[in-house]
Coordinates of C-alpha atoms and ligand atoms in Angstrom, one line a residue:
Chain A
M1409 CA 7.3 2.3 -29.0
E1410 CA 4.6 0.3 -30.7
L1411 CA 4.8 2.5 -33.8
L1412 CA 8.4 1.8 -34.4
N1413 CA 7.9 -1.9 -34.0
N1414 CA 7.1 -3.2 -37.5
H1415 CA 8.2 -6.9 -37.6
R1416 CA 11.7 -6.1 -36.3
P1417 CA 12.1 -6.1 -32.6
P1418 CA 12.9 -2.6 -31.3
I1419 CA 16.5 -1.9 -30.4
T1420 CA 15.5 -1.6 -26.8
A1421 CA 14.1 -5.2 -26.8
G1422 CA 17.1 -6.7 -25.1
L1423 CA 17.4 -4.0 -22.5
I1424 CA 13.8 -3.7 -21.4
P1425 CA 12.4 -6.9 -19.9
P1426 CA 9.1 -8.2 -21.5
S1427 CA 7.2 -7.6 -18.3
L1428 CA 7.9 -3.9 -18.7
R1429 CA 7.1 -3.8 -22.4
D1430 CA 3.8 -5.6 -21.6
A1431 CA 2.9 -3.3 -18.7
R1432 CA -0.5 -1.8 -19.4
R1433 CA -1.9 -1.5 -15.9
P1434 CA 0.4 0.4 -13.5
H1435 CA -2.6 2.6 -12.6
R1436 CA -4.3 -0.4 -11.0
V1437 CA -1.5 -0.5 -8.4
L1438 CA -2.2 3.2 -7.6
E1439 CA -5.9 2.3 -7.3
R1440 CA -5.2 -0.5 -4.8
H1441 CA -3.0 1.8 -2.7
W1442 CA -5.6 4.5 -2.8
F1443 CA -8.2 2.1 -1.5
V1444 CA -5.9 1.2 1.3
S1445 CA -4.8 4.7 2.3
R1446 CA -7.7 6.9 1.4
S1447 CA -9.0 7.1 4.9
G1448 CA -5.7 8.2 6.4
F1449 CA -4.6 10.3 3.5
F1450 CA -5.3 13.7 5.1
W1451 CA -3.1 12.9 8.1
I1452 CA -0.3 11.8 5.8
L1453 CA -0.5 15.1 4.0
L1454 CA -0.7 17.1 7.2
G1455 CA 2.5 15.3 8.4
G1456 CA 4.1 16.1 5.2
F1457 CA 3.4 19.7 5.7
F1458 CA 4.6 20.1 9.3
E1459 CA 8.0 18.5 8.7
P1460 CA 9.2 21.1 6.2
F1461 CA 7.6 23.8 8.2
F1462 CA 9.8 23.1 11.2
Y1463 CA 12.8 22.6 9.1
L1464 CA 12.5 25.8 7.3
V1465 CA 11.5 28.0 10.2
S1466 CA 14.5 26.7 12.2
T1467 CA 16.8 27.3 9.2
Q1468 CA 15.5 30.9 8.9
L1469 CA 15.7 31.6 12.7
G1470 CA 18.9 29.7 13.2
F1471 CA 21.5 29.7 10.4
G1472 CA 19.9 32.4 8.4
S1473 CA 21.1 35.2 10.6
L1474 CA 24.5 33.7 11.4
I1475 CA 25.8 32.7 8.0
D1476 CA 26.9 35.0 5.3
D1477 CA 25.6 35.1 1.8
V1478 CA 26.7 32.3 -0.6
E1479 CA 27.6 32.5 -4.2
V1480 CA 25.5 30.4 -6.6
G1481 CA 26.3 30.6 -10.4
G1482 CA 27.9 34.1 -10.0
E1483 CA 25.0 35.4 -7.9
L1484 CA 25.2 36.2 -4.3
V1485 CA 22.2 34.8 -2.3
S1486 CA 21.3 34.6 1.3
Y1487 CA 22.1 31.3 3.1
V1488 CA 18.4 30.6 3.5
H1489 CA 17.8 30.9 -0.2
F1490 CA 20.8 28.6 -0.7
V1491 CA 19.6 25.9 1.7
A1492 CA 15.9 25.8 1.2
P1493 CA 15.9 24.2 -2.3
A1494 CA 18.4 21.7 -1.1
L1495 CA 16.1 20.7 1.7
L1496 CA 13.3 20.5 -0.8
A1497 CA 15.3 18.0 -2.8
A1498 CA 16.0 16.0 0.4
S1499 CA 12.3 16.0 1.2
A1500 CA 11.4 14.8 -2.2
M1501 CA 14.0 12.0 -1.8
N1502 CA 12.8 11.0 1.7
G1503 CA 9.1 11.0 0.8
A1504 CA 9.7 8.7 -2.1
M1505 CA 12.3 6.5 -0.5
Y1506 CA 10.3 5.8 2.7
E1507 CA 7.3 4.9 0.7
T1508 CA 9.2 2.4 -1.4
M1509 CA 10.4 0.6 1.7
N1510 CA 6.8 -0.9 1.8
V1511 CA 7.8 -2.8 -1.3
F1512 CA 9.6 -5.3 0.8
F1513 CA 6.4 -6.2 2.7
R1514 CA 4.4 -6.3 -0.4
M1515 CA 6.8 -8.8 -1.9
T1516 CA 7.0 -11.0 1.2
F1517 CA 4.5 -11.0 4.1
D1518 CA 1.6 -9.2 2.5
K1519 CA 1.7 -11.2 -0.8
T1520 CA 0.3 -8.1 -2.5
Y1521 CA 2.3 -8.7 -5.6
S1522 CA 1.7 -12.4 -5.8
S1523 CA -2.0 -11.9 -6.2
M1524 CA -1.6 -9.1 -8.7
L1525 CA 0.7 -11.3 -10.8
A1526 CA -1.9 -14.0 -11.1
T1527 CA -4.0 -11.6 -13.1
P1528 CA -3.3 -9.9 -16.4
M1529 CA -0.9 -7.6 -14.5
T1530 CA 2.8 -8.0 -15.1
A1531 CA 5.9 -7.5 -12.9
G1532 CA 6.4 -4.3 -15.0
D1533 CA 3.0 -3.0 -13.9
V1534 CA 3.9 -3.7 -10.3
V1535 CA 7.2 -1.9 -10.5
L1536 CA 5.9 1.1 -12.4
G1537 CA 2.8 1.3 -10.3
D1538 CA 4.8 1.4 -7.0
V1539 CA 7.4 3.8 -8.4
F1540 CA 4.6 6.2 -9.6
W1541 CA 2.9 5.9 -6.2
A1542 CA 6.0 6.7 -4.3
T1543 CA 6.7 9.6 -6.8
I1544 CA 3.2 11.0 -6.0
R1545 CA 3.8 10.7 -2.3
G1546 CA 7.2 12.4 -2.6
G1547 CA 5.6 15.0 -4.9
L1548 CA 2.9 15.8 -2.4
Y1549 CA 5.5 16.3 0.3
S1550 CA 7.4 18.6 -2.1
A1551 CA 4.3 20.6 -2.9
A1552 CA 3.7 21.1 0.8
F1553 CA 7.3 22.1 1.2
L1554 CA 7.2 24.5 -1.7
V1555 CA 4.1 26.2 -0.2
V1556 CA 5.9 26.7 3.1
M1557 CA 9.0 28.0 1.2
A1558 CA 6.9 30.5 -0.7
V1559 CA 5.0 31.7 2.4
L1560 CA 8.3 32.2 4.3
G1561 CA 9.7 34.1 1.3
M1562 CA 12.4 31.5 0.4
T1563 CA 11.5 31.2 -3.3
S1564 CA 13.3 33.8 -5.3
S1565 CA 10.8 34.5 -8.0
W1566 CA 8.1 32.9 -10.2
W1567 CA 10.8 30.6 -11.4
G1568 CA 10.1 28.8 -8.1
L1569 CA 7.1 27.2 -9.8
L1570 CA 9.6 25.1 -11.8
L1571 CA 10.6 23.5 -8.5
L1572 CA 7.5 21.5 -8.5
P1573 CA 8.1 19.4 -11.7
A1574 CA 11.8 19.3 -10.8
S1575 CA 11.2 17.9 -7.4
L1576 CA 8.8 15.4 -8.9
L1577 CA 11.7 14.3 -11.0
V1578 CA 13.8 13.9 -7.9
S1579 CA 11.0 11.9 -6.3
F1580 CA 10.8 9.8 -9.4
A1581 CA 14.5 9.0 -9.4
F1582 CA 14.5 8.1 -5.7
A1583 CA 11.3 6.1 -5.9
G1584 CA 13.1 4.0 -8.5
V1585 CA 16.2 3.7 -6.4
G1586 CA 14.2 2.9 -3.3
M1587 CA 12.2 0.2 -5.1
A1588 CA 15.4 -1.4 -6.4
I1589 CA 16.9 -1.3 -2.9
A1590 CA 13.8 -2.8 -1.4
T1591 CA 14.0 -5.8 -3.7
F1592 CA 17.4 -6.6 -2.2
I1593 CA 16.2 -6.5 1.4
R1594 CA 16.2 -10.0 2.9
S1595 CA 14.9 -9.3 6.3
I1596 CA 13.7 -6.5 8.5
E1597 CA 17.2 -6.1 10.0
D1598 CA 18.5 -5.0 6.6
F1599 CA 16.4 -1.8 6.8
E1600 CA 19.0 -0.4 9.2
Y1601 CA 21.4 0.1 6.3
V1602 CA 19.1 2.4 4.4
P1603 CA 19.3 5.4 6.7
T1604 CA 23.0 4.7 7.2
A1605 CA 23.5 5.2 3.5
M1606 CA 21.0 8.1 3.3
L1607 CA 22.4 10.3 6.0
P1608 CA 25.9 10.9 4.6
M1609 CA 24.3 11.5 1.2
F1610 CA 22.0 14.1 2.8
L1611 CA 25.0 15.8 4.5
F1612 CA 27.5 15.6 1.6
S1613 CA 25.5 16.6 -1.5
A1614 CA 26.3 20.3 -1.5
T1615 CA 23.2 20.5 0.7
F1616 CA 24.7 22.8 3.4
F1617 CA 27.9 24.0 1.7
P1618 CA 28.5 25.2 -1.8
A1619 CA 30.1 22.7 -4.2
S1620 CA 33.2 24.9 -4.4
S1621 CA 33.9 24.2 -0.7
Y1622 CA 34.6 20.5 -1.6
G1623 CA 37.8 21.8 -3.2
R1624 CA 39.6 19.2 -5.3
F1625 CA 37.0 16.6 -4.4
E1626 CA 34.2 18.5 -6.0
W1627 CA 33.9 15.9 -8.8
V1628 CA 33.0 13.3 -6.2
L1629 CA 29.7 15.1 -5.8
N1630 CA 28.6 13.8 -9.2
F1631 CA 28.4 10.3 -7.7
S1632 CA 25.8 11.4 -5.2
P1633 CA 22.3 11.1 -6.7
L1634 CA 21.0 13.7 -4.3
Y1635 CA 23.5 16.2 -5.5
H1636 CA 22.0 16.3 -8.9
G1637 CA 18.6 17.0 -7.4
V1638 CA 20.1 19.7 -5.1
A1639 CA 22.0 21.4 -7.9
L1640 CA 19.0 21.3 -10.2
L1641 CA 16.5 22.8 -7.7
R1642 CA 19.0 25.4 -6.5
A1643 CA 19.6 26.7 -10.0
L1644 CA 15.9 26.7 -11.0
N1645 CA 14.9 28.6 -7.8
L1646 CA 17.2 31.4 -8.9
G1647 CA 16.0 31.3 -12.5
Q1648 CA 19.5 30.2 -13.6
F1649 CA 19.8 27.8 -16.5
P1650 CA 23.4 26.7 -16.8
P1651 CA 24.2 23.8 -19.2
S1652 CA 24.9 21.6 -16.1
I1653 CA 21.1 21.4 -15.3
F1654 CA 20.8 19.3 -18.5
T1655 CA 23.2 16.8 -17.0
H1656 CA 21.3 16.7 -13.7
V1657 CA 18.0 16.0 -15.5
V1658 CA 19.6 13.2 -17.6
V1659 CA 21.2 11.6 -14.5
L1660 CA 18.0 11.6 -12.6
F1661 CA 16.0 10.1 -15.4
A1662 CA 18.7 7.5 -16.0
L1663 CA 18.7 6.6 -12.4
A1664 CA 14.9 6.1 -12.4
G1665 CA 15.1 4.1 -15.7
L1666 CA 17.9 1.8 -14.6
S1667 CA 16.3 1.2 -11.2
I1668 CA 13.0 0.3 -12.8
V1669 CA 14.6 -2.2 -15.1
L1670 CA 16.5 -3.7 -12.3
S1671 CA 13.5 -3.9 -10.0
A1672 CA 11.4 -5.6 -12.7
H1673 CA 14.1 -8.3 -13.0
R1674 CA 14.3 -8.7 -9.3
I1675 CA 10.5 -9.0 -8.8
E1676 CA 10.4 -11.5 -11.6
R1677 CA 13.2 -13.6 -10.1
A1678 CA 11.6 -13.5 -6.6
L1679 CA 8.0 -14.2 -7.5
L1680 CA 7.9 -15.8 -10.9
G1681 CA 10.3 -18.7 -10.4
Chain B
M469 CA -22.8 -30.0 -19.0
S470 CA -21.0 -33.2 -19.9
G471 CA -17.2 -32.7 -19.8
S472 CA -15.9 -35.9 -21.4
E473 CA -16.6 -34.7 -24.9
G474 CA -15.3 -31.2 -24.5
T475 CA -12.4 -29.8 -26.4
A476 CA -9.0 -29.7 -24.8
V477 CA -8.4 -26.4 -23.0
I478 CA -5.1 -27.4 -21.4
T479 CA -2.5 -29.8 -22.9
A480 CA 0.8 -30.7 -21.5
K481 CA 3.5 -32.8 -23.3
A482 CA 6.7 -33.8 -21.5
L483 CA 6.1 -30.9 -19.1
T484 CA 9.1 -30.3 -16.9
K485 CA 9.9 -27.9 -14.1
R486 CA 13.4 -27.7 -12.6
F487 CA 14.6 -25.6 -9.7
G488 CA 18.3 -25.6 -10.0
D489 CA 19.3 -29.2 -10.1
F490 CA 16.1 -30.4 -8.6
E491 CA 13.4 -31.7 -11.0
A492 CA 10.0 -31.0 -9.4
V493 CA 7.9 -32.0 -12.5
K494 CA 9.5 -34.7 -14.6
G495 CA 8.0 -34.7 -18.1
T496 CA 4.3 -35.1 -17.5
D497 CA 1.6 -35.5 -20.1
F498 CA -2.0 -34.6 -19.5
E499 CA -5.0 -33.0 -21.1
V500 CA -7.9 -31.1 -19.5
R501 CA -11.1 -30.8 -21.4
A502 CA -13.6 -27.9 -21.4
G503 CA -16.3 -28.3 -18.7
E504 CA -14.7 -31.1 -16.7
A505 CA -13.3 -31.3 -13.2
F506 CA -9.8 -32.5 -13.5
G507 CA -7.6 -33.3 -10.5
F508 CA -4.0 -33.8 -9.5
L509 CA -3.9 -36.3 -6.6
G510 CA -0.7 -36.7 -4.8
P511 CA 1.2 -36.3 -1.5
N512 CA 3.2 -33.2 -0.5
G513 CA 6.1 -32.5 -2.8
A514 CA 4.6 -34.4 -5.7
G515 CA 4.9 -31.4 -7.9
K516 CA 1.2 -30.3 -7.9
S517 CA 1.7 -26.7 -7.1
S518 CA 4.6 -26.4 -9.5
T519 CA 2.3 -27.7 -12.2
M520 CA -0.5 -25.3 -11.2
R521 CA 1.8 -22.3 -11.3
M522 CA 3.0 -23.2 -14.8
I523 CA -0.6 -23.5 -15.9
G524 CA -1.4 -20.2 -14.2
A525 CA 1.4 -18.6 -16.3
V526 CA 3.3 -17.3 -13.2
S527 CA 6.1 -19.9 -13.4
P528 CA 8.0 -20.5 -16.7
V529 CA 8.1 -24.0 -18.1
T530 CA 11.6 -25.4 -18.0
S531 CA 11.0 -27.7 -21.0
G532 CA 8.3 -29.6 -22.8
E533 CA 5.1 -28.1 -24.2
L534 CA 2.2 -26.5 -22.4
R535 CA -0.8 -24.9 -24.0
I536 CA -3.7 -23.2 -22.3
F537 CA -6.6 -22.2 -24.6
G538 CA -4.1 -23.2 -27.3
L539 CA -1.8 -20.4 -26.1
D540 CA 1.8 -20.7 -25.0
P541 CA 2.3 -19.1 -21.5
A542 CA 5.8 -18.0 -22.5
D543 CA 4.3 -15.7 -25.2
D544 CA 0.8 -15.0 -24.0
G545 CA 0.9 -15.1 -20.3
R546 CA -1.3 -12.0 -19.9
K547 CA -4.0 -13.3 -22.3
I548 CA -4.1 -16.6 -20.5
R549 CA -4.2 -15.1 -17.0
A550 CA -7.1 -12.9 -18.1
R551 CA -9.2 -16.0 -18.7
L552 CA -8.2 -17.9 -15.5
G553 CA -9.4 -17.8 -12.0
V554 CA -6.7 -18.8 -9.4
V555 CA -7.0 -20.0 -5.9
P556 CA -3.4 -20.4 -4.7
Q557 CA -2.4 -22.9 -2.1
Q558 CA -2.0 -20.1 0.5
D559 CA -4.7 -17.5 0.6
E560 CA -3.2 -14.2 -0.6
L561 CA -5.9 -11.9 0.5
D562 CA -5.2 -8.2 1.0
E563 CA -5.2 -7.7 4.8
F564 CA -5.4 -4.0 4.4
L565 CA -8.7 -4.1 2.6
T566 CA -12.2 -5.2 3.6
V567 CA -13.6 -8.5 2.3
K568 CA -15.6 -6.7 -0.4
D569 CA -12.8 -4.4 -1.4
N570 CA -10.6 -7.4 -1.8
L571 CA -12.9 -8.6 -4.6
V572 CA -13.5 -5.1 -6.1
I573 CA -9.8 -4.3 -6.4
Y574 CA -9.1 -7.8 -7.8
G575 CA -11.7 -7.2 -10.5
R576 CA -10.0 -3.9 -11.3
Y577 CA -6.8 -5.9 -12.1
F578 CA -8.9 -7.3 -15.0
D579 CA -10.0 -3.9 -16.1
I580 CA -13.6 -4.5 -15.0
P581 CA -15.5 -1.2 -14.5
L582 CA -15.7 -0.2 -10.9
K583 CA -19.5 -0.3 -10.7
A584 CA -19.6 -3.7 -12.2
C585 CA -17.0 -4.8 -9.7
R586 CA -19.1 -3.6 -6.8
E587 CA -22.2 -5.5 -8.0
K588 CA -20.2 -8.6 -8.9
A589 CA -18.5 -8.6 -5.5
M590 CA -21.8 -8.6 -3.6
E591 CA -23.2 -11.3 -5.9
L592 CA -20.2 -13.6 -5.3
L593 CA -20.2 -13.0 -1.6
E594 CA -23.8 -14.2 -1.6
F595 CA -22.7 -17.2 -3.5
V596 CA -20.1 -18.1 -1.0
Q597 CA -22.4 -17.2 1.9
L598 CA -20.3 -14.4 3.2
A599 CA -22.5 -11.3 2.3
D600 CA -22.8 -10.5 5.9
R601 CA -19.0 -10.2 6.3
A602 CA -18.6 -7.8 3.3
D603 CA -17.3 -4.9 5.3
S604 CA -15.2 -7.0 7.7
K605 CA -11.5 -6.9 7.5
V606 CA -9.9 -10.2 6.3
Q607 CA -7.8 -11.0 9.3
P608 CA -10.6 -12.1 11.8
L609 CA -12.1 -14.5 9.4
S610 CA -11.8 -18.3 9.9
G611 CA -9.7 -20.4 7.6
G612 CA -12.8 -21.7 5.8
M613 CA -14.1 -18.2 5.4
K614 CA -10.9 -16.9 3.9
R615 CA -10.9 -19.8 1.5
R616 CA -14.4 -18.9 0.4
V617 CA -13.4 -15.2 0.0
T618 CA -10.4 -16.4 -2.2
I619 CA -12.7 -18.5 -4.3
A620 CA -15.2 -15.6 -4.7
R621 CA -12.2 -13.3 -5.6
S622 CA -11.0 -15.8 -8.3
L623 CA -14.5 -15.7 -9.9
M624 CA -14.6 -11.9 -10.3
S625 CA -13.5 -12.1 -13.9
D626 CA -15.9 -14.9 -14.9
P627 CA -13.0 -17.3 -15.6
E628 CA -13.3 -20.1 -18.1
I629 CA -10.9 -22.3 -16.0
L630 CA -10.7 -22.2 -12.2
L631 CA -7.4 -23.4 -10.8
L632 CA -7.7 -24.6 -7.2
D633 CA -4.5 -25.6 -5.4
E634 CA -5.6 -27.7 -2.4
P635 CA -8.9 -25.9 -1.9
T636 CA -9.8 -27.5 1.4
T637 CA -6.5 -28.4 3.1
G638 CA -6.6 -27.5 6.8
L639 CA -10.4 -27.0 6.9
D640 CA -12.8 -28.8 9.2
P641 CA -15.2 -31.3 7.6
Q642 CA -18.2 -28.9 7.7
A643 CA -16.3 -26.1 5.9
R644 CA -15.0 -28.6 3.3
H645 CA -18.5 -29.8 2.5
V646 CA -19.7 -26.2 2.0
L647 CA -16.8 -25.6 -0.4
W648 CA -17.4 -28.8 -2.3
D649 CA -21.0 -27.8 -2.8
R650 CA -20.0 -24.4 -4.2
L651 CA -17.4 -26.0 -6.5
Y652 CA -20.0 -28.5 -7.7
R653 CA -22.3 -25.7 -8.6
L654 CA -19.6 -23.9 -10.6
K655 CA -19.0 -27.0 -12.6
Q656 CA -22.7 -27.2 -13.4
Q657 CA -22.5 -23.7 -14.7
G658 CA -19.8 -24.8 -17.1
V659 CA -16.6 -23.7 -15.4
T660 CA -13.7 -26.0 -16.0
L661 CA -12.2 -27.0 -12.6
V662 CA -8.6 -28.0 -12.2
L663 CA -7.7 -28.9 -8.7
T664 CA -5.0 -30.4 -6.6
T665 CA -5.5 -32.4 -3.5
H666 CA -4.0 -35.0 -1.2
Y667 CA -7.4 -36.1 0.0
M668 CA -8.7 -39.1 -1.9
D669 CA -12.3 -38.3 -0.8
E670 CA -12.0 -34.8 -2.3
A671 CA -10.7 -36.3 -5.6
E672 CA -13.6 -38.9 -5.6
Q673 CA -16.2 -36.3 -4.8
L674 CA -15.2 -33.6 -7.2
C675 CA -13.2 -35.0 -10.1
D676 CA -14.4 -36.4 -13.4
R677 CA -10.9 -37.4 -14.2
L678 CA -7.7 -37.2 -12.4
V679 CA -4.0 -38.1 -12.6
V680 CA -2.2 -39.7 -9.7
M681 CA 1.1 -37.8 -9.2
D682 CA 4.1 -38.8 -7.2
Q683 CA 7.6 -37.3 -7.1
G684 CA 7.1 -35.3 -10.2
E685 CA 5.6 -38.1 -12.3
I686 CA 2.2 -39.2 -13.3
A687 CA 1.6 -42.7 -12.1
A688 CA -1.9 -43.2 -13.5
E689 CA -4.8 -41.5 -15.1
G690 CA -8.6 -42.0 -15.4
S691 CA -11.9 -41.4 -13.6
P692 CA -11.9 -42.3 -9.9
A693 CA -14.0 -45.4 -10.6
E694 CA -11.8 -46.5 -13.5
L695 CA -8.6 -46.0 -11.5
I696 CA -10.0 -48.1 -8.6
R697 CA -11.3 -50.8 -11.0
T698 CA -8.0 -51.0 -12.9
H699 CA -5.6 -50.8 -10.0
S700 CA -7.2 -52.4 -7.0
P701 CA -9.5 -55.4 -6.2
R702 CA -12.9 -54.3 -5.2
E703 CA -12.6 -54.7 -1.4
V704 CA -10.0 -54.3 1.3
L705 CA -9.7 -56.2 4.5
E706 CA -7.8 -54.1 7.2
L707 CA -6.3 -56.1 10.0
R708 CA -4.7 -54.7 13.1
F709 CA -2.5 -57.0 15.2
P710 CA -1.1 -56.1 18.6
A711 CA 1.3 -53.2 18.3
G712 CA 4.6 -54.1 16.6
T713 CA 3.6 -57.6 15.5
N714 CA 2.2 -56.7 12.0
A715 CA 5.3 -57.8 10.2
E716 CA 5.4 -61.0 12.2
H717 CA 1.8 -61.9 11.2
A718 CA 2.3 -61.0 7.6
P719 CA 3.6 -64.4 6.4
K720 CA 0.6 -66.1 8.2
V721 CA -2.0 -64.3 6.1
E722 CA 0.1 -64.3 2.9
G723 CA -1.9 -65.2 -0.2
V724 CA -5.3 -64.7 1.5
G725 CA -6.1 -62.0 -1.0
A726 CA -4.9 -61.0 -4.4
R727 CA -2.3 -58.8 -2.8
Q728 CA -1.3 -57.4 0.6
E729 CA 0.4 -54.3 2.0
V730 CA 2.1 -54.3 5.4
L731 CA 1.8 -50.8 6.9
P732 CA 3.3 -49.8 10.3
D733 CA -0.1 -49.9 12.0
R734 CA -2.0 -52.5 9.9
I735 CA -2.1 -55.0 7.2
L736 CA -4.2 -54.4 4.1
I737 CA -5.5 -57.4 2.2
Y738 CA -6.9 -56.7 -1.2
A739 CA -9.6 -59.1 -2.4
D740 CA -12.8 -59.0 -4.4
D741 CA -14.6 -60.6 -1.5
G742 CA -13.5 -59.1 1.8
E743 CA -15.7 -61.3 4.0
A744 CA -14.4 -64.4 2.4
A745 CA -10.8 -63.2 3.0
L746 CA -11.6 -62.6 6.7
S747 CA -13.0 -66.2 7.0
E748 CA -9.7 -67.5 5.5
V749 CA -7.7 -65.4 8.0
H750 CA -9.7 -66.9 10.9
R751 CA -9.3 -70.4 9.4
R752 CA -5.5 -69.9 9.5
Q753 CA -5.9 -69.0 13.2
A754 CA -4.4 -65.5 12.9
V755 CA -6.1 -63.4 15.6
P756 CA -6.2 -59.7 14.8
E757 CA -7.2 -57.2 17.4
S758 CA -9.6 -55.7 14.9
A759 CA -10.7 -56.4 11.4
L760 CA -12.6 -54.2 8.9
V761 CA -13.9 -54.8 5.4
R762 CA -14.3 -51.7 3.2
R763 CA -14.4 -50.8 -0.5
S764 CA -11.2 -49.9 -2.3
T765 CA -10.4 -46.2 -2.6
L766 CA -8.0 -43.9 -4.4
E767 CA -5.8 -44.2 -1.4
D768 CA -5.4 -47.9 -2.2
V769 CA -4.7 -47.1 -5.8
F770 CA -2.0 -44.7 -4.7
L771 CA -0.5 -47.2 -2.3
R772 CA -0.5 -49.8 -5.1
L773 CA 1.2 -47.4 -7.6
T774 CA 3.8 -45.8 -5.4
G775 CA 4.2 -48.1 -2.4
R776 CA 3.4 -45.1 -0.1
T777 CA 0.4 -43.5 1.6
L778 CA -1.0 -40.2 0.5
V779 CA -1.1 -38.4 3.8
E780 CA 1.7 -39.3 6.2
Ligands
LIG310 N1 10.7 -22.3 -5.7 C1 11.2 -23.5 -5.5 N2 12.5 -23.6 -5.4 C2 13.1 -24.8 -5.1 N3 12.3 -26.0 -4.9 C3 11.0 -25.9 -5.0 C4 10.4 -24.6 -5.3 N4 9.0 -24.8 -5.4 C5 8.9 -26.2 -5.1 N5 10.0 -26.8 -4.9 C6 10.2 -28.2 -4.7 O1 9.6 -28.9 -5.7 C7 8.9 -30.1 -5.1 C8 7.5 -30.0 -5.5 O2 6.9 -29.0 -4.9 P1 5.3 -28.6 -5.1 O3 5.1 -28.4 -6.5 O4 5.0 -27.5 -4.2 O5 4.6 -29.9 -4.6 P2 3.1 -30.1 -4.0 O6 2.3 -28.9 -4.4 O7 2.7 -31.4 -4.8 O8 3.3 -30.3 -2.6 C9 9.1 -30.0 -3.6 O9 10.2 -30.9 -3.3 C10 9.6 -28.6 -3.4 O10 10.4 -28.6 -2.3
LIG311 MG1 1.3 -27.7 -3.2

């Protein structure tokens, strides 16, 4: 960005708030969170490991034997292979979203951001730092999930390794969304709306049924952010690369980008009045 | 270090802060010089914190001109903040970290190497006499201790200017004196102090120069002694009459001094010679329940300039 910027402001100048352009220290936010959580980190990871374990084992024992194979991109796969990557996407989403709900407290009661903003840090640092932190947390959950999937034989091939960067992207997108949502939360009561919105998204993102079963409403799926994660991970797990995965990647990046810009505006408005 | 000859490190011209329709700072002019202790004295709502936050480059200037180290906070906020130490009105310590880690992490926000942060943190905790609490969490500390941790934290980056918003409000007298002593030492080391207060004794103790602020405006400016000399006779005679009869006695003592103020609980008579004024009151056969002669203070200056008291 700096290289392009000779005297003329870059085209993006109007879109990207100055606090983001001036962000140089998002890693300091990570450092602060690491200081806070390092003592309990092992337990967080362990929790992140058991949750998918129970999910996947129950899927395998339960639906796996009851439900017929499903067609994905012209390939017939077992239901377990169909559902596991979708659950991985949901886990990447949940890990990131739940972490970003802390943003509300850091903005208000804890005053974490206020004291950061009195230093050379900017609102952009704060937003990027917290989005990265939530992405890492979601990513660690995904990694644990992926290990369980591999051990239970739910990855199809070595293509499964691509699921890690892809689920990091899902975490990144939802870390952004979660951060932006958290900046709109006015009081603790508002938190109740978050799971209310997340549950239908979890159920209706081609998670448990193939997209084709949505019939003439299939296009609606495109409006579910999670669907793009599910479809991406499902294709990659089978080593399929249809052109649509490009769309999914772009949508997820766009979601993260827009959320980050919006969050920076919100934080500035709330704390730098 | 003598501050009065220092170069200007902060200048404000017609500095204005508006929140919606409400004007919290109404076109103030002031200048802070390197090495001095500069104060904003005023009651709650005067616009002190709004001013401090603009200087701290965390609140945009609505209009007027503000320069800190010659830089405009609208363009160079990061550079300005890198050279400031900030003690906000409310302590914003990190409750999830120990006292020492609060300082260490704060130093990291300024890109100071971790090892240097650890050393500096211990050194500063010594300075504020809290080294023995280094590994304690923040929450159990007393108000005065938290204030000292916040001051130590603000010094992690060796700031050239220290902004202190009501450094001792809510502290007991002993805790205040400890803090004043530390601030005085910082000034001796050459740190420019900018502080707000609604305690006239704090302003008199700490400030080389100050502005009296009320309702977003600056009412007067000068050293504490200058302000008192210019705006108030040397002494004050305080008279207390039986409850509710102050107003009734006021005409009787009218003209005894250079000026008088009738407050709900007492009458203040300003005169260069307080004892002589008291004799005159007795000669007029006004019988107060109690009478007290004292020197004029900044409180009297404030009353004179605004018609109101500093602390309600
Ligand atoms: N963020 C804000 N929004 C609206 N009004 C504010 C805001 N901050 C301060 N004010 C108002 O501005 C006035 C000055 O406040 P402040 O600068 O905090 O005064 P002081 O620090 O001298 O007590 C007060 O009337 C206060 O209510
Ligand atoms: Mg204030």
